[in-house]
JSON list of C-alpha atoms in Angstrom, two decimals:
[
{"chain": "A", "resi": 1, "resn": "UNK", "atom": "CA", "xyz": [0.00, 0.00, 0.00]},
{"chain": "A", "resi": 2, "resn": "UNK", "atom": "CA", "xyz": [0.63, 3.30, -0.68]},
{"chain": "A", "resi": 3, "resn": "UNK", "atom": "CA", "xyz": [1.90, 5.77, 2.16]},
{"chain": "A", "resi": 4, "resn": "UNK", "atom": "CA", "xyz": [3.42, 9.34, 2.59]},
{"chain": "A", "resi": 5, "resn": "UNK", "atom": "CA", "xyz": [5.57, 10.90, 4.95]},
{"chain": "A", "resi": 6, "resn": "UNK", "atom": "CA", "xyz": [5.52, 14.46, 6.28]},
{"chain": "A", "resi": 7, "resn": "UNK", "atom": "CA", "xyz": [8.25, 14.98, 8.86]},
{"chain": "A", "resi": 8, "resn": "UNK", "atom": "CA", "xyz": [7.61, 18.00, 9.86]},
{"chain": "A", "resi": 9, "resn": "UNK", "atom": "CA", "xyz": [4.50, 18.41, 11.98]},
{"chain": "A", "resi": 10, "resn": "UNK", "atom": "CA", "xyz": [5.54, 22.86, 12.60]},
{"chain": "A", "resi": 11, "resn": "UNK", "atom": "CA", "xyz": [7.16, 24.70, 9.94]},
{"chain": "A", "resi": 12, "resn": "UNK", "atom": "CA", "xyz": [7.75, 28.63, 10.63]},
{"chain": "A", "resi": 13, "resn": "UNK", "atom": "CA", "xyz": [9.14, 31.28, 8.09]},
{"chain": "A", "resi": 14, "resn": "UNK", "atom": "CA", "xyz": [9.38, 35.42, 7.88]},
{"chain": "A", "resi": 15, "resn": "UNK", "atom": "CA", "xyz": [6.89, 36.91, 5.96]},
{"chain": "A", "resi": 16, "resn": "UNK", "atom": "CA", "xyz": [8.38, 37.23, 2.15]},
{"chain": "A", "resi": 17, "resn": "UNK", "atom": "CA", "xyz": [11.10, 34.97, 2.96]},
{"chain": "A", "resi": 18, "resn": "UNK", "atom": "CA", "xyz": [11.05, 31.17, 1.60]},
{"chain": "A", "resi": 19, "resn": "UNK", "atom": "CA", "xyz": [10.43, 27.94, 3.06]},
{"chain": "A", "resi": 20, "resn": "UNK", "atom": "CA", "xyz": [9.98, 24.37, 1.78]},
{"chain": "A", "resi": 21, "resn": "UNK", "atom": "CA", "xyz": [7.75, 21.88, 3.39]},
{"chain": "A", "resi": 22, "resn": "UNK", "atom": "CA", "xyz": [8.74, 18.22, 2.88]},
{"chain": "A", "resi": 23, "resn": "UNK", "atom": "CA", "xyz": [7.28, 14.95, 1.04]},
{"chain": "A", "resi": 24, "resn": "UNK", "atom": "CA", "xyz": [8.75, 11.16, 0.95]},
{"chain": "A", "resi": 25, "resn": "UNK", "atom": "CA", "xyz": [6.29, 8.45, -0.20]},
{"chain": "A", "resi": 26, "resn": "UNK", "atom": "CA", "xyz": [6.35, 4.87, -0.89]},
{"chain": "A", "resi": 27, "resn": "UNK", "atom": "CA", "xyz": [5.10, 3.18, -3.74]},
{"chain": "A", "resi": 28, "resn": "UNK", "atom": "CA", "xyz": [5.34, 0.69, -6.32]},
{"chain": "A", "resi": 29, "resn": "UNK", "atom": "CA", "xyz": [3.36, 2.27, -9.48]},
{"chain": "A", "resi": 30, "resn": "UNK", "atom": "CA", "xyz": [5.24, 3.96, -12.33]},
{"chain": "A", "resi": 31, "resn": "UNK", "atom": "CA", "xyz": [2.20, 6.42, -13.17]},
{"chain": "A", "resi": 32, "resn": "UNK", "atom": "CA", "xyz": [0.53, 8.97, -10.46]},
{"chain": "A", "resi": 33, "resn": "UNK", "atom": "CA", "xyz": [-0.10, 11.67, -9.53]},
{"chain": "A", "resi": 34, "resn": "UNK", "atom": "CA", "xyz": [1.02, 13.52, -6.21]},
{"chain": "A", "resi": 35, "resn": "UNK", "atom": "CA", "xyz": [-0.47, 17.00, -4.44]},
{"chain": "A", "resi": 36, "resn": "UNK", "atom": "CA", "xyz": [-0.21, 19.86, -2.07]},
{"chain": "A", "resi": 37, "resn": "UNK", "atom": "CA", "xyz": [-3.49, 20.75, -0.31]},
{"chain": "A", "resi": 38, "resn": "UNK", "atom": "CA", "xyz": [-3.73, 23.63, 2.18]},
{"chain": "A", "resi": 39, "resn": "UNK", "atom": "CA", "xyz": [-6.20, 23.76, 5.28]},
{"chain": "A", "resi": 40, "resn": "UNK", "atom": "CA", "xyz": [-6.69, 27.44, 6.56]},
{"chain": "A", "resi": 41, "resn": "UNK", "atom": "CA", "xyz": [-8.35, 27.70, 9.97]},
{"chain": "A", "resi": 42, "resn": "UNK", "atom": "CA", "xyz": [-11.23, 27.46, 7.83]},
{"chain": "A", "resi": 43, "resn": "UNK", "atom": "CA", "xyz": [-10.69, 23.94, 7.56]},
{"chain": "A", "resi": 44, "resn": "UNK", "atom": "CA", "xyz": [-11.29, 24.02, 3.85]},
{"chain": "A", "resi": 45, "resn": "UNK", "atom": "CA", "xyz": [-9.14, 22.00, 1.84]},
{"chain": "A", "resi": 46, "resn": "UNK", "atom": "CA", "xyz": [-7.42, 23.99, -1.09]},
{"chain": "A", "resi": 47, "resn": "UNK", "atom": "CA", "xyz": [-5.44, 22.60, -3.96]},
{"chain": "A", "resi": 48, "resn": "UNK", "atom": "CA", "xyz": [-2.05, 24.48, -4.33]},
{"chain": "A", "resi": 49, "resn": "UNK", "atom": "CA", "xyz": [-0.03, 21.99, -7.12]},
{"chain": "A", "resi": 50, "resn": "UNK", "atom": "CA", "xyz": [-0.25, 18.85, -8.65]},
{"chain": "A", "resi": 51, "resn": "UNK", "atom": "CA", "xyz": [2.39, 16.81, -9.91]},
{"chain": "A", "resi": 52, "resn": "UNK", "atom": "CA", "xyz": [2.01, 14.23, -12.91]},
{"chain": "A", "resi": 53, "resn": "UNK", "atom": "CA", "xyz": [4.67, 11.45, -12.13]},
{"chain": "A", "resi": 54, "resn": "UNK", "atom": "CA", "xyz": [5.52, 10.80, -15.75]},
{"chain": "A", "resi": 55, "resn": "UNK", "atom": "CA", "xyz": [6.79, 15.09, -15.99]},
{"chain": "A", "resi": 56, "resn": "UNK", "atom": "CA", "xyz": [10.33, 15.79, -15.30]},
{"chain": "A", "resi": 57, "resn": "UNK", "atom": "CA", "xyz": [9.51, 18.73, -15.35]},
{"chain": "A", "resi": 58, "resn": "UNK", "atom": "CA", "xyz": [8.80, 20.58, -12.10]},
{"chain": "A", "resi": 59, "resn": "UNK", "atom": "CA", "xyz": [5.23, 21.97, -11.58]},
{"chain": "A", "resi": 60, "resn": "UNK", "atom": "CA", "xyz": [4.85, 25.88, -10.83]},
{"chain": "A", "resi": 61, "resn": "UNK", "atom": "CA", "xyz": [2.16, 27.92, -10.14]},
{"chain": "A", "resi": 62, "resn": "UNK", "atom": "CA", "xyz": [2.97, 30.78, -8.99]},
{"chain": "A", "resi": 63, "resn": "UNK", "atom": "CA", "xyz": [4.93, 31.41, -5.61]},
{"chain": "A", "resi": 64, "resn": "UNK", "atom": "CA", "xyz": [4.35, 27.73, -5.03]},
{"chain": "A", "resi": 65, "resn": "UNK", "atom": "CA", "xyz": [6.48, 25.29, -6.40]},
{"chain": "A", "resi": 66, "resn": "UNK", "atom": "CA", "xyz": [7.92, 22.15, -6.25]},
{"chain": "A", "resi": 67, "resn": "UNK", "atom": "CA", "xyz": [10.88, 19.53, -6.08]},
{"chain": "A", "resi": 68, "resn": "UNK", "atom": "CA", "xyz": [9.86, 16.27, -7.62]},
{"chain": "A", "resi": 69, "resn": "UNK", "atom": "CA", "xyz": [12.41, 13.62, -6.94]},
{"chain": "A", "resi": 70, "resn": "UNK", "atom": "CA", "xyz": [11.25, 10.33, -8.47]},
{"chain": "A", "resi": 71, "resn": "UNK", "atom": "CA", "xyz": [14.20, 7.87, -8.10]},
{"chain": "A", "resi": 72, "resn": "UNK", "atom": "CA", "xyz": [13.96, 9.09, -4.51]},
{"chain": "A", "resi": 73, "resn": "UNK", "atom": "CA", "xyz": [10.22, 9.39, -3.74]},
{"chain": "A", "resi": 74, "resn": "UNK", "atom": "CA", "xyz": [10.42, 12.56, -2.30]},
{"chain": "A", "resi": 75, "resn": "UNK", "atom": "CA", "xyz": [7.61, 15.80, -3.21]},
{"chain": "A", "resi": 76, "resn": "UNK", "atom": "CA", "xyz": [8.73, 18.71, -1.76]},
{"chain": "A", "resi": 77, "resn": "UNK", "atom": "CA", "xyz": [6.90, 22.41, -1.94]},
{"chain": "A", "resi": 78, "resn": "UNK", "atom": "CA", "xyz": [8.69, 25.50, -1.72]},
{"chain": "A", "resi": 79, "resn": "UNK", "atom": "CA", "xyz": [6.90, 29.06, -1.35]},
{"chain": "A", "resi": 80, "resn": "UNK", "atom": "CA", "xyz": [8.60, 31.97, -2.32]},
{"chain": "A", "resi": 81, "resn": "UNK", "atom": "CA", "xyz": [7.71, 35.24, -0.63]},
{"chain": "A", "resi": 82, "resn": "UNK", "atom": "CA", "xyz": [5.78, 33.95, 1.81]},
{"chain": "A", "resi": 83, "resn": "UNK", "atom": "CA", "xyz": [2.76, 35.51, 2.95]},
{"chain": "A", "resi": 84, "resn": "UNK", "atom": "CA", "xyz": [0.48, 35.62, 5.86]},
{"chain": "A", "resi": 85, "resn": "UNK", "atom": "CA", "xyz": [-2.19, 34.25, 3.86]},
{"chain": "A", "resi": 86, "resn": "UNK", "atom": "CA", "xyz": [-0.40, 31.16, 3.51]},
{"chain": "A", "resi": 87, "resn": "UNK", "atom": "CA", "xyz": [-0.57, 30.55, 6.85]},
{"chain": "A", "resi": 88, "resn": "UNK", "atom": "CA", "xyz": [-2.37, 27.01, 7.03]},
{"chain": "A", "resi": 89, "resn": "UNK", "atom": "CA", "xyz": [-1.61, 23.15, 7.28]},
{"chain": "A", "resi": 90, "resn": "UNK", "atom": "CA", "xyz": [-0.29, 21.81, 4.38]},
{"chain": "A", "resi": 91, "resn": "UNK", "atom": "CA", "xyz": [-1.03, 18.02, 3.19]},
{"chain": "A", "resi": 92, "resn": "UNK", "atom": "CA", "xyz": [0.82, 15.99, 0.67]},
{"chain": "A", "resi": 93, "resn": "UNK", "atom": "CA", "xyz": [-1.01, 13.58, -1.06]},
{"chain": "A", "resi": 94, "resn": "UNK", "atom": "CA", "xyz": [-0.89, 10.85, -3.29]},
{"chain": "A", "resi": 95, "resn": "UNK", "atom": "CA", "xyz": [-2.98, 9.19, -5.98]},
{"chain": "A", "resi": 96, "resn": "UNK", "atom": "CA", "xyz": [-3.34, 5.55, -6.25]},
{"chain": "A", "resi": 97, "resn": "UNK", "atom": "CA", "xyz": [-3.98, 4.60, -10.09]},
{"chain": "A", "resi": 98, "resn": "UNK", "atom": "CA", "xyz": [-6.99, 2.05, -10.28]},
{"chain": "A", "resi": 99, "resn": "UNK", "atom": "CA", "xyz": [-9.59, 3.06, -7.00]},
{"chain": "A", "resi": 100, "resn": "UNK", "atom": "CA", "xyz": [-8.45, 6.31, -7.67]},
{"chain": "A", "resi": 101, "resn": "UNK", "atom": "CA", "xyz": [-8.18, 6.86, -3.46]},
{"chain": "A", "resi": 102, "resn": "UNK", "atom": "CA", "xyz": [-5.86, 10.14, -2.84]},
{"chain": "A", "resi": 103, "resn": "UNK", "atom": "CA", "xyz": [-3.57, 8.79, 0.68]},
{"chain": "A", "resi": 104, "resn": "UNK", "atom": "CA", "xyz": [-2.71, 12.05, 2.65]},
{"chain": "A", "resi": 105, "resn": "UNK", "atom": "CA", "xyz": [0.36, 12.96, 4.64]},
{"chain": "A", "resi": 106, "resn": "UNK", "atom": "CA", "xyz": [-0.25, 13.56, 8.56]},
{"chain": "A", "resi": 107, "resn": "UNK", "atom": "CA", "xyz": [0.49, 17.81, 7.66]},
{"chain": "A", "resi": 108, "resn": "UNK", "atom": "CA", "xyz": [2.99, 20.37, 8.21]},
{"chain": "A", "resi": 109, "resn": "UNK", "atom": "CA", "xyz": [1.47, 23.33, 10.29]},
{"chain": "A", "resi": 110, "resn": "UNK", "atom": "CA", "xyz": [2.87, 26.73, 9.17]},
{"chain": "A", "resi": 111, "resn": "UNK", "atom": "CA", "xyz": [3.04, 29.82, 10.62]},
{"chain": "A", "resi": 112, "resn": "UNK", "atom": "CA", "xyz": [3.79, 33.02, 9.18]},
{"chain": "A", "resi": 113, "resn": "UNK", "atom": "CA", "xyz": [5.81, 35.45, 11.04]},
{"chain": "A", "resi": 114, "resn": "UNK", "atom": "CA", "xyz": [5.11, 38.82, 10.59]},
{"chain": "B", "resi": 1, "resn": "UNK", "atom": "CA", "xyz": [-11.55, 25.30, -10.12]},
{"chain": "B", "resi": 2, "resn": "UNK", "atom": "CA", "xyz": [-14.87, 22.80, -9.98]},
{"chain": "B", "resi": 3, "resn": "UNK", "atom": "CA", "xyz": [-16.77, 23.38, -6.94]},
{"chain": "B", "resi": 4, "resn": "UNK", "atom": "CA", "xyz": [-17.94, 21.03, -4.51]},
{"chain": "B", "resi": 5, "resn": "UNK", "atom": "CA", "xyz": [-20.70, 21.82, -2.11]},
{"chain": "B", "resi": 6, "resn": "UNK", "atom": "CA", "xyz": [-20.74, 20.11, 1.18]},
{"chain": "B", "resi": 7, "resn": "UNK", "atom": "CA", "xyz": [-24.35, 20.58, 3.64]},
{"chain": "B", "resi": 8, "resn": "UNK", "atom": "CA", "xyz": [-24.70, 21.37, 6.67]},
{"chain": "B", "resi": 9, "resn": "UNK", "atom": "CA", "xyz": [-21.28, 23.34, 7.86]},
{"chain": "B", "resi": 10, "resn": "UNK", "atom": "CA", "xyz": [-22.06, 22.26, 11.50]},
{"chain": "B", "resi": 11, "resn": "UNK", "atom": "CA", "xyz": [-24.43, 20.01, 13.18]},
{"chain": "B", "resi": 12, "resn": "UNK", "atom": "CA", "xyz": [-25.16, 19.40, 17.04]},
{"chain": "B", "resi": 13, "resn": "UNK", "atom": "CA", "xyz": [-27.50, 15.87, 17.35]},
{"chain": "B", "resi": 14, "resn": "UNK", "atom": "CA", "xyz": [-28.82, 14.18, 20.28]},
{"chain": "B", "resi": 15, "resn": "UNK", "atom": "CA", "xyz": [-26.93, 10.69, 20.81]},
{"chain": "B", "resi": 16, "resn": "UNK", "atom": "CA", "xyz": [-29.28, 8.33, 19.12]},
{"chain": "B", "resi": 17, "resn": "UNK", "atom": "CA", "xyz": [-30.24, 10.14, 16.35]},
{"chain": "B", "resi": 18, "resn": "UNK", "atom": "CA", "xyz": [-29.11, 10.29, 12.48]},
{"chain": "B", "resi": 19, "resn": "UNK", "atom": "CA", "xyz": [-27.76, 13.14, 10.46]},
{"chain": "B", "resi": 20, "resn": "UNK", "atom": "CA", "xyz": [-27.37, 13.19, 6.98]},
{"chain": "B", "resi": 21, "resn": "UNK", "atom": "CA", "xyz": [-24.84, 15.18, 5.38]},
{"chain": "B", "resi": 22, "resn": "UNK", "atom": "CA", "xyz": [-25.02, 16.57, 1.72]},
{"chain": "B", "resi": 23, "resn": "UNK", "atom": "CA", "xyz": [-22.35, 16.75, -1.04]},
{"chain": "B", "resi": 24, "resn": "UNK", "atom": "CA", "xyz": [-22.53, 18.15, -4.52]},
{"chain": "B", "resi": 25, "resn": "UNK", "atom": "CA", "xyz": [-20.67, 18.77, -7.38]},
{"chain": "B", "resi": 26, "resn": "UNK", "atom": "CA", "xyz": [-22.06, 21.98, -8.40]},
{"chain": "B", "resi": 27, "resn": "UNK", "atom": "CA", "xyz": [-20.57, 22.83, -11.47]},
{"chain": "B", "resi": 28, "resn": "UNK", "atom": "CA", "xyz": [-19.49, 18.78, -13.10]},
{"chain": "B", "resi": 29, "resn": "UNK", "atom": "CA", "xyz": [-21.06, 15.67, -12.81]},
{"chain": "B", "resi": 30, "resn": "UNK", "atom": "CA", "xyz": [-18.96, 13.01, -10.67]},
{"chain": "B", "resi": 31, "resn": "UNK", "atom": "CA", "xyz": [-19.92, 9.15, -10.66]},
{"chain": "B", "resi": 32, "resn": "UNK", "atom": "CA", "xyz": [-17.67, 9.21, -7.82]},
{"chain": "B", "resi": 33, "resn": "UNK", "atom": "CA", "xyz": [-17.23, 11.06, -4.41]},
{"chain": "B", "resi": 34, "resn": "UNK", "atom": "CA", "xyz": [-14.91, 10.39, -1.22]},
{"chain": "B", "resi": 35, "resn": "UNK", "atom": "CA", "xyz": [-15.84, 10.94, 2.15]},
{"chain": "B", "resi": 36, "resn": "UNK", "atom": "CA", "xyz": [-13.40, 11.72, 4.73]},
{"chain": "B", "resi": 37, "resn": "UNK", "atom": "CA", "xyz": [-12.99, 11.90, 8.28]},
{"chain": "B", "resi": 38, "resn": "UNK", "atom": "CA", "xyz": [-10.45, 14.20, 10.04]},
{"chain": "B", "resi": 39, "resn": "UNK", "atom": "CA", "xyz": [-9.58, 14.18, 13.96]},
{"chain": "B", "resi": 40, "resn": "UNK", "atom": "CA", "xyz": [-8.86, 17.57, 15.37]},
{"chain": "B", "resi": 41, "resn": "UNK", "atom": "CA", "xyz": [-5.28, 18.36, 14.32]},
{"chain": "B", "resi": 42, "resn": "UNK", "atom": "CA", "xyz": [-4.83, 14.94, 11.71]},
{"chain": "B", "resi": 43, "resn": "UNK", "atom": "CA", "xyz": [-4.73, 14.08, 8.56]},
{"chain": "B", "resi": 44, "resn": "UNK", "atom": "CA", "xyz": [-7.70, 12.99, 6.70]},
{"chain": "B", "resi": 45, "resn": "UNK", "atom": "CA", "xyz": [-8.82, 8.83, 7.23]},
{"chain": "B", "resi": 46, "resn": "UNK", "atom": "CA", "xyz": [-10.68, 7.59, 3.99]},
{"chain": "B", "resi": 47, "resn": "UNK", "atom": "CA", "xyz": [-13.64, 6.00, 4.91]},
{"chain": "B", "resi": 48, "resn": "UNK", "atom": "CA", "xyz": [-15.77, 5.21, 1.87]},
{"chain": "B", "resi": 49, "resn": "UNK", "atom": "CA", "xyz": [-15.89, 5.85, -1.66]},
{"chain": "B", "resi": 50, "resn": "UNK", "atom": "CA", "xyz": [-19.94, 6.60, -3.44]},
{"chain": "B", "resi": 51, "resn": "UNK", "atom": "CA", "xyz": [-20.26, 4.98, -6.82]},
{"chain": "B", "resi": 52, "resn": "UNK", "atom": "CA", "xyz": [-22.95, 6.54, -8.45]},
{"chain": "B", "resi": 53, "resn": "UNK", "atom": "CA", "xyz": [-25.73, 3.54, -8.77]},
{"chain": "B", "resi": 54, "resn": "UNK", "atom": "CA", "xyz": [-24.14, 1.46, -6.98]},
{"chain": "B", "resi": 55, "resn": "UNK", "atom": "CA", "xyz": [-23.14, 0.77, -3.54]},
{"chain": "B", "resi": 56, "resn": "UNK", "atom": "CA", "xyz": [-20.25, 2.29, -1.47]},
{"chain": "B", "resi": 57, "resn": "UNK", "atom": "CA", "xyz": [-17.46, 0.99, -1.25]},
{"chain": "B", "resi": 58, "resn": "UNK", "atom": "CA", "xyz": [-15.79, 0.81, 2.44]},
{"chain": "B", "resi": 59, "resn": "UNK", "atom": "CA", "xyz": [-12.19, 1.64, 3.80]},
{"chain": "B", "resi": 60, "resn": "UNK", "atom": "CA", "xyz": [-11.11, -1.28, 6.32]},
{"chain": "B", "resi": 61, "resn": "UNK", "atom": "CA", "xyz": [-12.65, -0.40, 9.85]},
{"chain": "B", "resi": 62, "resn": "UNK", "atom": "CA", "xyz": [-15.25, 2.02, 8.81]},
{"chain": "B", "resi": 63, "resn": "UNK", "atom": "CA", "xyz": [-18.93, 0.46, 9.54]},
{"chain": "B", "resi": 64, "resn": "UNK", "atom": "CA", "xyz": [-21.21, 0.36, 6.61]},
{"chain": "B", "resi": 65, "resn": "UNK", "atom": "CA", "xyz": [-24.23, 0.26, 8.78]},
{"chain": "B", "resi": 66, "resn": "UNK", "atom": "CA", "xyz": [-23.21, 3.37, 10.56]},
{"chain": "B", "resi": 67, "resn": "UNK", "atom": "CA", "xyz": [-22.11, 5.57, 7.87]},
{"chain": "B", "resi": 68, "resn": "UNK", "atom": "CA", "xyz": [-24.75, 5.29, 5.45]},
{"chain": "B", "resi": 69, "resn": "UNK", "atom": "CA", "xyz": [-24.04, 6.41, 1.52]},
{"chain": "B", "resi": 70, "resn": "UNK", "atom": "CA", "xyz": [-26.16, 7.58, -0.87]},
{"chain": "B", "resi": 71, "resn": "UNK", "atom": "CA", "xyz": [-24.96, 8.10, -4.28]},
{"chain": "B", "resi": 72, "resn": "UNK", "atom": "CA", "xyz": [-28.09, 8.56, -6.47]},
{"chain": "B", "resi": 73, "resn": "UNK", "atom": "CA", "xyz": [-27.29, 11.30, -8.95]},
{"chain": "B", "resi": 74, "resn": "UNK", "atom": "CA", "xyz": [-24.18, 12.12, -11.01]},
{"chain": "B", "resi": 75, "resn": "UNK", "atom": "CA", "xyz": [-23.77, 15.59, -8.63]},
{"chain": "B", "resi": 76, "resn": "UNK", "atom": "CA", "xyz": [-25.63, 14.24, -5.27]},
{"chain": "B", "resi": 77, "resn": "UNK", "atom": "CA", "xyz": [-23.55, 12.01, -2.59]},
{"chain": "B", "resi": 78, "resn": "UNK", "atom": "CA", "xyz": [-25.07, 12.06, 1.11]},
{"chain": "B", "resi": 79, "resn": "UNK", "atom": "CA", "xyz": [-23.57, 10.69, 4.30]},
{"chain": "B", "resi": 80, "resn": "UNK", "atom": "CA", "xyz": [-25.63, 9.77, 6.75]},
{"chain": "B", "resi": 81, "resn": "UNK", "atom": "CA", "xyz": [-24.45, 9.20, 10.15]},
{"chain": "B", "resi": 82, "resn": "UNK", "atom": "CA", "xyz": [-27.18, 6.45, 12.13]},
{"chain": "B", "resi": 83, "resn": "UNK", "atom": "CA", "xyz": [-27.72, 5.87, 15.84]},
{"chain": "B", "resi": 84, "resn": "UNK", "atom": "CA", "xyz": [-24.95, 8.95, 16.42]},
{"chain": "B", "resi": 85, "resn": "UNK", "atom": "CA", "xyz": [-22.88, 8.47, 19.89]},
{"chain": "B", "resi": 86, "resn": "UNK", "atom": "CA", "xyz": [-20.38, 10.99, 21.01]},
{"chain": "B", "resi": 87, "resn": "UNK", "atom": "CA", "xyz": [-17.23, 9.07, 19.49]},
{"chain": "B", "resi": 88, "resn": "UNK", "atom": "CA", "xyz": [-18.79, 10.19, 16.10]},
{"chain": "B", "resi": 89, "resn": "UNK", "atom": "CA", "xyz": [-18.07, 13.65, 16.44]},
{"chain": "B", "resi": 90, "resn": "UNK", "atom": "CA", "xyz": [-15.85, 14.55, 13.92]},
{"chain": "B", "resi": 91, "resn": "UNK", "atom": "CA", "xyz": [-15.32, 16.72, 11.08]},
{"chain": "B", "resi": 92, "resn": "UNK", "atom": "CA", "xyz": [-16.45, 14.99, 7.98]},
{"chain": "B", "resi": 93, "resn": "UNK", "atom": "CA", "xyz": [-15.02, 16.16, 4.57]},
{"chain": "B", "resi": 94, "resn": "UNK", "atom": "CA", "xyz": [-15.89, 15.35, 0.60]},
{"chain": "B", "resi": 95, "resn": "UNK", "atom": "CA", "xyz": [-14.25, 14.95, -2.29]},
{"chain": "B", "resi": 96, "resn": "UNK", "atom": "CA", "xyz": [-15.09, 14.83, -6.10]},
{"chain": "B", "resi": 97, "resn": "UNK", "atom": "CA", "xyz": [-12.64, 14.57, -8.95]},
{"chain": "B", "resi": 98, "resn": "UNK", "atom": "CA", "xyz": [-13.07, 16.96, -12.12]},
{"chain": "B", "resi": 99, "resn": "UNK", "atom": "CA", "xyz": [-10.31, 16.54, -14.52]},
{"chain": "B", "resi": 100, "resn": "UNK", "atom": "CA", "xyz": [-7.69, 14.87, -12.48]},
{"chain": "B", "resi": 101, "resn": "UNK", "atom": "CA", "xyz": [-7.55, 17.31, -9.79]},
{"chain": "B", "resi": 102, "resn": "UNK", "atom": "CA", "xyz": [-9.55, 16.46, -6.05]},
{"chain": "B", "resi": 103, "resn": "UNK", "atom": "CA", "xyz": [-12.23, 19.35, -5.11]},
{"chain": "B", "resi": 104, "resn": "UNK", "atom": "CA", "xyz": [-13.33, 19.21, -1.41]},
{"chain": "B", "resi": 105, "resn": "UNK", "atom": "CA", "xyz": [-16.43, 20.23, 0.03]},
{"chain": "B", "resi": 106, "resn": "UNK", "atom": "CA", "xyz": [-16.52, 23.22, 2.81]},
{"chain": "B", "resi": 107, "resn": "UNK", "atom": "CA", "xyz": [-16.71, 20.38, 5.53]},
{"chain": "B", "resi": 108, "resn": "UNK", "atom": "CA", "xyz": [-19.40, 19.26, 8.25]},
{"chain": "B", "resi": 109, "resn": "UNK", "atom": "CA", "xyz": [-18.12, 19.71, 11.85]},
{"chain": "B", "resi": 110, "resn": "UNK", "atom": "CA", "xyz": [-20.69, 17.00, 13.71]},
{"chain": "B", "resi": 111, "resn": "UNK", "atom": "CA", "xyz": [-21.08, 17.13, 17.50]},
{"chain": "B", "resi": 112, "resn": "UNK", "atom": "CA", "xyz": [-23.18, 14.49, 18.75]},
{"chain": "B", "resi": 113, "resn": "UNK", "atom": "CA", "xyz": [-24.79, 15.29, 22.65]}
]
């Protein structure tokens, strides 16, 4: 089965500075897809990137971007001029080809200082 | 983005009681919707997928008799949560697929008395 690792439960950054949240996951499928949700207090679950395995390159959008390391299983998101809007939890997720299920990370809470 | 519609936000029941909570895909049709569960300050725990016209299909652990699905039209998906005891408050999320990309409903915070 399908799982993903967040190892950091509190991430913290200056406003308009950059941080990067990190991803590792285990799997055996060549083809799927991988995510970054953010939670606000709100508890509303936003997509912020997606990932196709089979791209080398690197998906952007925006001040949100990401490190895709396939040989190494590892998803990482980097914000650029962070702001305090983006304070929230962040989840990684994966997709699992066939049922289609999306397996979350356990979530990085950040926090950004003014 | 797709829109997903997710009814009530918050819910208070008597233990005892059922509650049914709504989800829609407002803006696509989806022949299937997740439901999720989150714990205060976790990660969200599948517990069933709704196959439109057909019956649910459960994640290990979650009781089908308890968490009743509904999945009758391509943009309708209901939970319904039966003979509600404390332990089943919870905040109770869903999810519809549009295009490859997961849209999430606003949530349902349930607190059962």
């Amino acid at each position: 089965a399908q799982t993903v690792t967040q190892s950091q439960p509190e991430m913290s950054v200056q406003e308009a500075e950059t941080v990067t949240l990190s991803c590792t996951y285990d799997t055996s499928e060549s083809d799927y897809y991988l995510f970054w949700y953010k939670q606000p207090p709100s508890r509303q679950m936003i997509l912020v990137i997606r990932q196709e395995a089979y791209k080398q390159q690197n998906a952007t959008e925006n001040r949100f971007s990401v490190n895709f390391q396939k040989a190494a299983k590892s998803f990482s998101l980097k914000i650029s001029d962070s702001q305090l809007g983006d304070a929230a939890m962040y989840f990684c997720a994966y997709l699992t080809q066939g049922a289609q299920k999306l397996v979350f990370g356990q979530g990085t809470r950040l926090t950004i200082n003014p | 983005g797709a829109v997903v519609s997710q009814h009530p936000s918050r819910v208070i029941c008597k233990s005892g009681t059922s509650v049914k909570i709504e989800c829609r895909s407002l803006d696509f049709q989806a022949t299937t919707m997740f439901w999720y569960r989150q714990f205060p300050k976790q990660s969200l725990m599948l517990m069933a997928t709704s196959n439109e016209g057909s019956k649910a299909t459960y994640e290990q652990g979650v009781e089908k008799d308890k968490f009743l699905i509904n999945h009758a039209s391509l943009t309708l998906s209901t939970l319904t949560v039966t003979s509600a005891h404390p332990e089943d408050s919870s905040f109770y999320i869903c999810s519809a697929r549009d295009q490859g990309k997961a849209f999430f409903g606003q949530g349902t915070r349930l607190t059962v008395v």
